[in-house]
Coordinates of C-alpha atoms in Angstrom, one line a residue:
Chain A
X1 CA 0.0 0.0 0.0
X2 CA 1.1 3.5 -0.7
X3 CA 2.5 5.1 2.5
X4 CA 0.8 8.5 2.4
X5 CA 2.4 11.1 4.6
X6 CA -1.0 12.4 5.7
X7 CA -2.1 9.0 7.0
X8 CA 1.2 8.2 8.6
X9 CA 1.0 11.5 10.4
X10 CA -2.6 11.0 11.4
X11 CA -2.3 7.7 12.9
X12 CA 1.0 8.4 14.7
X13 CA 0.0 11.9 16.1
X14 CA -3.6 11.2 17.0
X15 CA -2.6 7.8 18.5
X16 CA -0.1 9.6 20.9
X17 CA -2.5 12.4 21.6
X18 CA -5.3 10.0 22.6
X19 CA -2.8 8.0 24.7
X20 CA -1.7 11.1 26.6
X21 CA -5.3 12.1 27.2
X22 CA -6.1 8.6 28.5
X23 CA -3.3 9.0 31.0
X24 CA -4.4 12.5 32.0
X25 CA -8.0 11.3 32.3
X26 CA -6.8 8.6 34.8
X27 CA -4.9 11.3 36.8
X28 CA -1.4 10.5 35.8
X29 CA 0.1 12.9 36.5
X30 CA -2.4 14.6 38.7
X31 CA -2.1 18.2 37.5
X32 CA -4.2 21.2 37.8
X33 CA -4.0 25.0 36.6
X34 CA -1.3 25.9 34.3
X35 CA 0.7 22.7 34.2
X36 CA -2.7 20.9 33.5
X37 CA -3.2 23.4 30.6
X38 CA 0.0 22.7 28.9
X39 CA -0.5 18.9 29.3
X40 CA -3.9 19.1 27.8
X41 CA -2.6 21.4 25.1
X42 CA -0.1 19.1 24.0
X43 CA -2.6 16.1 24.0
X44 CA -5.2 18.1 22.1
X45 CA -2.8 19.5 19.6
X46 CA -1.6 16.0 18.8
X47 CA -5.0 14.4 18.6
X48 CA -6.7 17.2 16.7
X49 CA -3.5 17.9 14.6
X50 CA -3.5 14.1 13.6
X51 CA -7.2 14.3 12.4
X52 CA -6.5 17.5 10.5
X53 CA -3.7 15.7 8.7
X54 CA -6.1 12.9 7.8
X55 CA -8.2 15.3 5.8
X56 CA -5.2 16.1 3.6
X57 CA -5.8 12.6 2.2
X58 CA -9.2 13.4 0.9
X59 CA -10.0 14.5 -2.6
X60 CA -12.8 16.6 -1.4
X61 CA -12.1 17.6 2.2
X62 CA -15.0 20.4 2.1
X63 CA -17.4 17.3 2.0
X64 CA -15.8 15.8 5.1
X65 CA -18.9 16.2 7.3
X66 CA -20.7 13.7 5.2
X67 CA -18.4 11.1 6.6
X68 CA -20.4 11.1 9.9
X69 CA -23.4 9.6 8.2
X70 CA -22.5 6.0 7.7
X71 CA -21.6 4.8 11.2
X72 CA -23.8 1.8 10.8
X73 CA -21.4 0.0 8.4
X74 CA -18.2 2.1 8.0
X75 CA -15.4 2.1 10.5
X76 CA -14.1 5.4 9.0
X77 CA -17.5 7.1 9.8
X78 CA -17.3 5.6 13.4
X79 CA -13.8 7.0 13.7
X80 CA -15.2 10.4 13.1
X81 CA -17.8 10.1 15.9
X82 CA -15.5 8.4 18.3
X83 CA -12.9 11.2 18.0
X84 CA -15.3 14.1 18.2
X85 CA -17.2 12.3 21.2
X86 CA -13.8 11.7 23.0
X87 CA -12.4 15.1 22.4
X88 CA -15.7 16.6 23.7
X89 CA -15.6 14.5 26.9
X90 CA -12.0 15.1 27.5
X91 CA -12.5 18.8 26.7
X92 CA -15.1 19.1 29.5
X93 CA -12.8 17.2 32.0
X94 CA -9.9 19.5 31.0
X95 CA -11.9 22.6 31.3
X96 CA -13.0 21.9 34.9
X97 CA -9.4 20.9 35.8
X98 CA -7.7 23.8 34.3
X99 CA -10.2 26.6 35.0
X100 CA -11.7 25.5 38.4
X101 CA -9.2 23.1 39.6
X102 CA -12.0 20.5 39.9
X103 CA -11.2 16.9 39.0
X104 CA -14.4 15.1 37.8
X105 CA -12.7 11.8 38.2
X106 CA -15.4 9.6 36.8
X107 CA -15.6 11.8 33.7
X108 CA -11.8 11.4 33.4
X109 CA -12.1 7.6 33.7
X110 CA -14.8 7.5 31.0
X111 CA -12.7 9.7 28.9
X112 CA -9.7 7.5 29.2
X113 CA -11.8 4.5 28.0
X114 CA -13.2 6.5 25.2
X115 CA -9.6 7.4 24.1
X116 CA -8.7 3.8 23.9
X117 CA -11.9 3.0 22.1
X118 CA -11.1 5.7 19.6
X119 CA -7.7 4.3 18.9
X120 CA -9.4 0.9 18.5
X121 CA -11.9 2.3 16.1
X122 CA -9.0 3.9 14.1
X123 CA -7.2 0.6 14.0
X124 CA -10.4 -1.1 12.7
X125 CA -10.4 1.1 9.5
X126 CA -7.3 -1.0 8.6
X127 CA -8.1 -4.3 10.3
X128 CA -11.4 -4.4 8.5
X129 CA -9.7 -4.3 5.1
X130 CA -9.8 -8.0 4.1
X131 CA -8.0 -7.4 0.8
X132 CA -4.8 -6.7 2.9
X133 CA -4.2 -9.8 4.9
X134 CA -1.4 -8.4 6.8
X135 CA -3.8 -5.9 8.4
X136 CA -6.9 -8.0 8.6
X137 CA -6.1 -9.5 12.0
X138 CA -6.7 -8.7 15.6
X139 CA -3.1 -8.0 16.2
X140 CA -3.5 -4.7 14.1
X141 CA -5.7 -3.3 16.9
X142 CA -3.6 -4.6 19.6
X143 CA -0.6 -2.7 18.1
X144 CA -2.5 0.6 17.7
X145 CA -3.6 0.5 21.2
X146 CA -0.2 -0.6 22.6
X147 CA 1.5 2.2 20.6
X148 CA -1.0 4.7 21.9
X149 CA -0.4 3.6 25.6
X150 CA 3.4 3.7 25.1
X151 CA 3.2 7.2 23.6
X152 CA 0.8 8.5 26.2
X153 CA 2.9 7.0 29.2
X154 CA 6.0 8.5 27.7
X155 CA 4.4 12.0 27.1
X156 CA 2.8 12.1 30.5
X157 CA 6.2 11.4 32.2
X158 CA 5.1 8.3 34.0
X159 CA 8.5 6.6 33.8
X160 CA 7.9 3.2 35.1
X161 CA 4.6 2.8 33.1
X162 CA 6.5 4.1 29.9
X163 CA 9.3 1.6 30.3
X164 CA 6.8 -1.2 30.8
X165 CA 4.6 -0.3 27.7
X166 CA 7.6 0.4 25.5
X167 CA 9.2 -2.9 26.2
X168 CA 5.9 -4.8 25.8
X169 CA 5.0 -2.9 22.6
X170 CA 8.5 -3.5 21.1
X171 CA 8.3 -7.2 21.8
X172 CA 4.8 -7.3 20.4
X173 CA 5.7 -5.3 17.3
X174 CA 8.6 -7.8 16.7
X175 CA 6.0 -10.7 16.7
X176 CA 3.4 -8.8 14.7
X177 CA 6.0 -8.4 11.9
X178 CA 7.1 -12.0 12.1
X179 CA 3.6 -13.4 11.9
X180 CA 2.4 -10.6 9.4
X181 CA 4.9 -11.8 6.9
X182 CA 3.3 -15.0 6.1
X183 CA -0.4 -13.9 6.4
X184 CA -0.9 -13.1 2.6
X185 CA 0.4 -16.5 1.6
X186 CA -1.9 -18.1 4.2
X187 CA -5.0 -16.7 2.6
X188 CA -4.4 -18.9 -0.5
X189 CA -5.0 -16.1 -2.9
X190 CA -2.8 -16.4 -5.9
X191 CA -2.8 -15.2 -9.6
X192 CA -4.5 -18.6 -10.1
X193 CA -7.5 -17.7 -7.9
X194 CA -7.6 -14.1 -8.8
X195 CA -8.0 -15.0 -12.5
X196 CA -9.8 -18.4 -11.8
X197 CA -7.2 -19.8 -14.4
X198 CA -5.2 -21.7 -11.7
X199 CA -7.4 -24.8 -12.5
X200 CA -5.8 -25.0 -15.9
X201 CA -2.1 -24.5 -15.1
X202 CA 0.4 -22.1 -13.7
X203 CA -0.7 -18.5 -14.3
X204 CA 1.7 -15.7 -14.9
X205 CA 1.2 -12.1 -16.1
X206 CA 2.2 -12.0 -19.8
X207 CA 1.3 -8.4 -20.6
X208 CA 0.0 -5.7 -18.4
X209 CA -3.2 -3.7 -19.1
X210 CA -1.3 -0.4 -19.4
X211 CA 2.2 0.7 -20.0
X212 CA 2.6 3.4 -17.3
X213 CA 1.5 3.4 -13.7
X214 CA -2.1 3.9 -12.8
X215 CA -4.0 4.7 -9.5
X216 CA -4.2 1.0 -8.7
X217 CA -0.4 0.3 -9.1
X218 CA 0.5 3.5 -7.3
X219 CA -2.0 3.0 -4.4
X220 CA -2.0 -0.7 -3.9
X221 CA 0.9 -2.2 -5.6
X222 CA 3.6 -0.2 -3.7
X223 CA 6.7 -2.5 -3.4
X224 CA 9.5 0.0 -3.0
X225 CA 10.3 -0.8 0.7
X226 CA 10.3 -4.5 0.6
X227 CA 14.2 -4.9 0.0
X228 CA 15.2 -2.8 2.9
X229 CA 12.6 -4.1 5.4
X230 CA 15.0 -5.8 7.8
X231 CA 17.1 -2.8 8.1
X232 CA 14.1 -0.4 8.6
X233 CA 12.5 -2.6 11.0
X234 CA 15.8 -2.8 13.0
X235 CA 16.1 1.0 13.0
X236 CA 12.4 1.5 13.9
X237 CA 12.7 -1.0 16.9
X238 CA 15.9 0.8 18.2
X239 CA 14.4 4.3 17.9
X240 CA 10.9 3.7 19.0
X241 CA 11.7 1.4 21.9
X242 CA 15.3 0.6 22.8
X243 CA 16.7 4.1 22.9
X244 CA 13.8 5.7 24.7
X245 CA 13.9 2.9 27.4
X246 CA 17.7 3.4 27.8
X247 CA 17.3 7.1 28.1
X248 CA 14.5 6.6 30.8
X249 CA 16.7 4.4 32.8
X250 CA 19.2 7.1 33.2
X251 CA 18.8 9.7 36.0
X252 CA 15.8 11.8 35.1
X253 CA 16.6 15.0 33.2
X254 CA 14.0 17.0 31.1
X255 CA 16.5 17.0 28.1
X256 CA 16.9 13.2 28.2
X257 CA 13.1 12.9 28.4
X258 CA 12.6 15.3 25.4
X259 CA 15.2 13.2 23.5
X260 CA 13.3 9.9 24.4
X261 CA 10.0 11.4 23.1
X262 CA 11.8 12.6 19.9
X263 CA 13.4 9.2 19.3
X264 CA 10.0 7.4 20.0
X265 CA 8.1 9.6 17.6
X266 CA 10.6 9.1 14.8
X267 CA 10.7 5.3 15.4
X268 CA 6.8 5.2 15.4
X269 CA 6.8 7.2 12.2
X270 CA 9.0 4.5 10.6
X271 CA 7.0 1.6 11.9
X272 CA 3.8 3.3 10.4
X273 CA 5.6 3.9 7.1
X274 CA 6.4 0.2 7.1
X275 CA 2.7 -0.6 8.2
X276 CA 1.7 0.8 4.9
X277 CA 4.6 0.2 2.6
X278 CA 4.9 -3.6 3.5
X279 CA 1.1 -4.3 3.2
X280 CA 0.3 -6.5 0.2
X281 CA -3.0 -6.0 -1.5
X282 CA -4.7 -8.7 -3.5
X283 CA -4.8 -6.3 -6.6
X284 CA -1.1 -7.1 -6.9
X285 CA -2.0 -10.6 -8.1
X286 CA -3.4 -9.2 -11.3
X287 CA -0.2 -7.2 -11.9
X288 CA 2.4 -9.9 -11.5
X289 CA 4.1 -8.0 -8.6
X290 CA 3.1 -10.2 -5.6
Chain B
X1 CA -26.9 4.1 2.5
X2 CA -24.1 1.7 2.7
X3 CA -25.9 -1.1 4.3
X4 CA -26.1 -3.9 1.8
X5 CA -29.6 -5.0 0.7
X6 CA -30.4 -8.5 1.9
X7 CA -31.5 -9.5 -1.7
X8 CA -31.8 -7.6 -4.8
X9 CA -34.8 -8.0 -7.2
X10 CA -32.4 -8.8 -10.1
X11 CA -28.6 -9.4 -10.4
X12 CA -27.6 -7.5 -13.5
X13 CA -24.0 -8.4 -14.5
X14 CA -21.6 -9.5 -17.2
X15 CA -20.5 -12.9 -18.3
X16 CA -17.1 -12.7 -20.0
X17 CA -15.8 -15.5 -22.1
X18 CA -12.1 -15.9 -21.7
X19 CA -12.1 -18.4 -24.6
X20 CA -13.4 -15.8 -27.1
X21 CA -11.8 -12.7 -26.0
X22 CA -9.0 -11.7 -28.4
X23 CA -7.5 -8.8 -26.2
X24 CA -8.3 -6.1 -28.6
X25 CA -9.1 -3.6 -25.9
X26 CA -12.2 -2.2 -27.9
X27 CA -14.2 -2.6 -24.8
X28 CA -11.7 -0.5 -22.9
X29 CA -11.9 2.4 -25.5
X30 CA -15.6 2.3 -25.8
X31 CA -16.1 2.3 -22.0
X32 CA -13.7 5.2 -21.7
X33 CA -15.6 7.0 -24.5
X34 CA -19.2 6.5 -23.2
X35 CA -18.2 7.4 -19.6
X36 CA -16.4 10.5 -20.6
X37 CA -19.2 11.8 -22.9
X38 CA -22.3 11.1 -20.8
X39 CA -24.1 11.6 -17.4
X40 CA -21.3 11.4 -14.8
X41 CA -18.2 13.5 -14.4
X42 CA -15.8 12.8 -17.4
X43 CA -13.4 9.9 -16.9
X44 CA -10.3 12.0 -16.9
X45 CA -6.8 11.7 -18.0
X46 CA -3.8 13.8 -16.6
X47 CA -0.8 14.7 -18.6
X48 CA -2.3 12.7 -21.5
X49 CA 0.3 13.7 -24.1
X50 CA 3.2 14.3 -21.6
X51 CA 5.8 12.3 -20.0
X52 CA 3.7 10.6 -17.3
X53 CA 0.2 10.1 -18.6
X54 CA -2.2 8.7 -16.0
X55 CA -6.0 8.2 -16.4
X56 CA -9.0 6.6 -14.9
X57 CA -10.5 3.5 -16.7
X58 CA -13.5 1.4 -15.5
X59 CA -12.4 -1.7 -17.5
X60 CA -8.8 -3.0 -18.1
X61 CA -7.6 -6.0 -20.1
X62 CA -4.7 -8.1 -18.6
X63 CA -3.1 -10.8 -20.5
X64 CA -2.0 -13.9 -18.7
X65 CA 0.1 -17.0 -19.7
X66 CA -1.4 -20.3 -18.5
X67 CA 1.1 -23.1 -18.6
X68 CA -0.5 -26.6 -18.0
X69 CA 1.8 -29.2 -16.6
X70 CA 2.2 -31.3 -19.8
X71 CA 1.1 -28.9 -22.6
X72 CA 2.3 -25.8 -24.2
X73 CA 1.6 -22.4 -22.5
X74 CA -1.5 -20.5 -23.6
X75 CA -2.3 -16.8 -23.6
X76 CA -5.5 -15.8 -22.1
X77 CA -6.8 -12.3 -22.3
X78 CA -8.6 -11.3 -19.2
X79 CA -10.8 -8.2 -19.1
X80 CA -11.4 -6.9 -15.5
X81 CA -14.1 -4.5 -14.5
X82 CA -16.5 -4.2 -11.4
X83 CA -18.1 -7.6 -10.6
X84 CA -21.2 -6.0 -8.9
X85 CA -20.6 -8.2 -5.8
X86 CA -23.5 -9.3 -3.7
X87 CA -21.4 -8.8 -0.6
X88 CA -19.7 -5.7 -1.9
X89 CA -17.0 -4.6 0.7
X90 CA -16.5 -1.4 -1.2
X91 CA -20.0 -0.3 -0.3
X92 CA -19.8 -0.9 3.5
X93 CA -16.6 0.9 4.1
X94 CA -17.8 4.1 2.5
X95 CA -18.1 6.6 5.2
X96 CA -20.4 9.0 3.5
X97 CA -23.1 6.8 1.7
X98 CA -21.7 7.8 -1.7
X99 CA -21.3 4.0 -2.5
X100 CA -24.4 2.0 -2.7
X101 CA -25.9 -1.2 -4.1
X102 CA -29.3 -0.9 -5.8
X103 CA -32.1 -3.0 -4.6
X104 CA -33.8 -3.1 -7.9
X105 CA -31.0 -4.6 -10.1
X106 CA -28.0 -5.1 -7.8
X107 CA -25.9 -2.5 -9.6
X108 CA -23.1 -0.9 -7.4
X109 CA -22.9 2.8 -8.0
X110 CA -21.0 5.9 -6.6
X111 CA -23.0 9.1 -6.0
X112 CA -20.2 11.5 -7.1
X113 CA -21.6 14.5 -5.3
X114 CA -21.3 12.7 -2.0
X115 CA -17.9 11.1 -2.6
X116 CA -15.1 12.7 -0.5
X117 CA -12.3 10.9 -2.4
X118 CA -10.9 9.1 0.7
X119 CA -10.0 6.0 -1.4
X120 CA -11.1 3.4 1.3
X121 CA -13.5 1.6 -1.1
X122 CA -10.6 1.1 -3.7
X123 CA -8.6 -0.5 -0.8
X124 CA -11.6 -2.7 0.1
X125 CA -12.1 -4.0 -3.5
X126 CA -10.0 -7.2 -4.0
X127 CA -10.2 -6.8 -7.8
X128 CA -9.0 -3.3 -8.4
X129 CA -12.3 -2.3 -9.9
X130 CA -12.3 1.2 -8.6
X131 CA -10.0 4.0 -9.6
X132 CA -9.7 7.6 -8.3
X133 CA -10.4 10.1 -11.0
X134 CA -7.1 12.2 -11.2
X135 CA -9.0 15.4 -12.0
X136 CA -12.4 15.2 -10.4
X137 CA -10.9 13.6 -7.2
X138 CA -13.9 11.3 -6.8
X139 CA -14.0 7.5 -7.1
X140 CA -14.9 5.9 -10.5
X141 CA -16.2 2.5 -11.2
X142 CA -18.2 0.6 -13.8
X143 CA -21.9 1.6 -13.7
X144 CA -22.9 -1.3 -15.9
X145 CA -23.9 1.7 -18.2
X146 CA -26.9 2.3 -16.0
X147 CA -27.4 5.4 -18.4
X148 CA -27.8 3.0 -21.4
X149 CA -29.5 -0.1 -20.4
X150 CA -32.8 1.8 -19.3
X151 CA -32.4 4.5 -21.8
X152 CA -35.5 4.6 -24.0
X153 CA -33.9 7.2 -26.2
X154 CA -31.6 4.6 -27.5
X155 CA -32.6 1.8 -30.1
X156 CA -33.4 -1.3 -28.1
X157 CA -30.2 -3.1 -29.5
X158 CA -28.1 -0.4 -27.8
X159 CA -29.7 -0.9 -24.4
X160 CA -26.7 -2.9 -23.1
X161 CA -23.4 -1.9 -21.5
X162 CA -21.2 -0.3 -24.2
X163 CA -18.5 -2.9 -23.7
X164 CA -20.9 -5.7 -24.6
X165 CA -22.2 -3.7 -27.5
X166 CA -18.7 -3.1 -28.9
X167 CA -16.9 -6.4 -28.4
X168 CA -16.2 -7.7 -31.9
X169 CA -15.7 -11.2 -30.8
X170 CA -18.9 -11.6 -28.8
X171 CA -16.9 -12.3 -25.6
X172 CA -19.0 -10.2 -23.3
X173 CA -22.7 -11.0 -22.3
X174 CA -25.1 -8.9 -20.3
X175 CA -28.2 -10.1 -18.3
X176 CA -29.7 -11.1 -15.1
X177 CA -27.7 -13.6 -13.3
X178 CA -30.3 -13.8 -10.6
X179 CA -32.7 -15.5 -12.9
X180 CA -31.7 -19.1 -13.5
X181 CA -33.5 -19.2 -16.9
X182 CA -31.9 -16.2 -18.4
X183 CA -29.5 -16.6 -21.3
X184 CA -26.5 -15.6 -19.3
X185 CA -27.3 -18.0 -16.4
X186 CA -27.7 -20.9 -18.9
X187 CA -24.4 -20.0 -20.5
X188 CA -22.7 -19.9 -17.1
X189 CA -24.2 -23.3 -16.3
X190 CA -23.3 -24.7 -19.7
X191 CA -19.7 -23.6 -19.8
X192 CA -18.7 -24.0 -16.1
X193 CA -18.5 -20.2 -15.4
X194 CA -16.6 -19.3 -12.2
X195 CA -16.1 -16.4 -9.6
X196 CA -12.9 -14.5 -9.2
X197 CA -11.2 -15.0 -5.8
X198 CA -14.2 -16.7 -4.2
X199 CA -12.0 -17.0 -1.0
X200 CA -12.6 -13.2 -0.5
X201 CA -16.2 -13.9 0.2
X202 CA -17.5 -11.1 -1.9
X203 CA -19.9 -13.2 -4.0
X204 CA -19.3 -11.6 -7.3
X205 CA -22.3 -11.3 -9.8
X206 CA -20.1 -11.3 -12.8
X207 CA -18.9 -14.6 -14.0
X208 CA -16.0 -15.7 -16.2
X209 CA -16.2 -18.6 -18.8
X210 CA -13.0 -20.7 -18.9
X211 CA -10.9 -21.2 -22.1
X212 CA -12.1 -24.2 -24.1
X213 CA -9.6 -27.2 -23.9
X214 CA -7.1 -27.1 -26.9
X215 CA -7.2 -30.2 -29.2
X216 CA -5.7 -33.1 -27.2
X217 CA -5.8 -35.9 -29.9
X218 CA -4.0 -36.0 -33.2
X219 CA -6.3 -35.8 -36.2
X220 CA -7.3 -39.4 -37.6
X221 CA -5.9 -38.1 -41.0
X222 CA -2.4 -37.1 -39.5
X223 CA -0.7 -40.3 -40.5
X224 CA -1.4 -39.6 -44.2
X225 CA 0.4 -36.3 -43.8
X226 CA 3.7 -38.0 -42.6
X227 CA 6.5 -37.1 -45.0
X228 CA 7.1 -40.0 -47.5
X229 CA 10.9 -39.9 -47.3
X230 CA 13.2 -38.1 -44.9
X231 CA 16.3 -39.0 -47.0
X232 CA 18.0 -35.9 -48.5
X233 CA 18.5 -36.0 -52.3
X234 CA 20.8 -34.1 -54.8
X235 CA 24.2 -32.8 -53.9
X236 CA 23.6 -32.2 -50.2
X237 CA 22.3 -35.8 -50.0
X238 CA 25.3 -37.2 -51.5
X239 CA 27.6 -35.0 -49.3
X240 CA 25.7 -36.1 -46.3
X241 CA 26.1 -39.8 -47.2
X242 CA 29.7 -39.4 -48.2
X243 CA 30.6 -37.6 -44.9
X244 CA 28.7 -40.2 -42.9
X245 CA 31.0 -43.0 -44.4
X246 CA 34.3 -41.1 -43.7

């Protein structure tokens, strides 16, 4: 799949934003007044900023409000509702905390739950796409939520929780890649089933339908990253998890914490890039590029 | 509404004969033409005469080589367009309701005025039947020529999808695949028509007919066509025999 910058930024930033909001909702750290303002400012900027990035992906962003109508069947529509609802809940919680110094604890807990639900709904946009077997699995949702919790713990400055979530997410990501690699082959879809000609012999593309690239090959038959995947995966694991954990284990300093966040964000951006670039779509079977 | 209908009154679709298709791309050209000149937004091209031309098409012809275990390879031309699936995953993912499946005839359509161009439906389609228009920025797909098949301004013979009307080899058939007594349904039953990627669970309406088996047995007259003698005559024959003896 084509790794569009807008969607990579959306899933990374809003995931971290909702993660931080979840921690703030649970009262980690227990902040009020100005420090609460800045924590919530960062969280809302990430979550809302991510959502704004997602609209850059649209051909007609001016019609984006129509995307709220089909929540009965569409995870993308549900994502819109979940985001707006969660931001609203956490907005009220934040307003009371920042303006009046009042902690509406149950609202915060509900908000935290809603944050994780929103990240889950975002993940289902991808996990519900059956044509991309690498995504179409429960592990996609687990990884989205795990990344959100890691980022949230790191940004909220909860060092022990951050170390725990980073280590667990890193290990989970390793296995998600390992098992994801064989999932396309496991579906049994081949050029033979795609054309129905497999019953007569071995099927190979002889001549493509067009000489230059088209929307389908650009969007869904993206194969550029594959040869560097081991290197990129290693770099991503080091930046997203190993380096931040090492920095957090050192005596606490704001500069080291900032560096840990920066490394983590860069690493997560690479993993998200790989999430798209390595995803194989069944259309590739018609183009002999599987 | 992106909820799929439980059943549709008819299941209009195409039956494509892979035995007869000669890969001439006439259906591609006529499809592009009809859908550029008529009701919907034009099917656009970008940089059509430049270095990197790109354009939206609703119908594409791939050519495959099929190599049986113990026979020579065979070329099969393979037209591919929307299969108007009963369980169309492209419809349910649409966030705006622009994509829908009609109850009356099962045709899957896009309401271009509601499409936000998110591209999720193209991701959800296993067959690559949907393409984003590079100029209009809305999703395009085969409409089964819904603006022809019910169009009473056209002579009756023309009230079929333009690809079917154009095909010079008669490889494309149009009809109601929900009616077991229709010509297309009988054709599918007779020729062993099949679904593409049934494992994706989309229940496509369009069917493909397999290439007929090539002649397996040698003709009974073949022995009479054997060469009478294989010995070379004339100077070359003499040279051959002489060298053989040396």
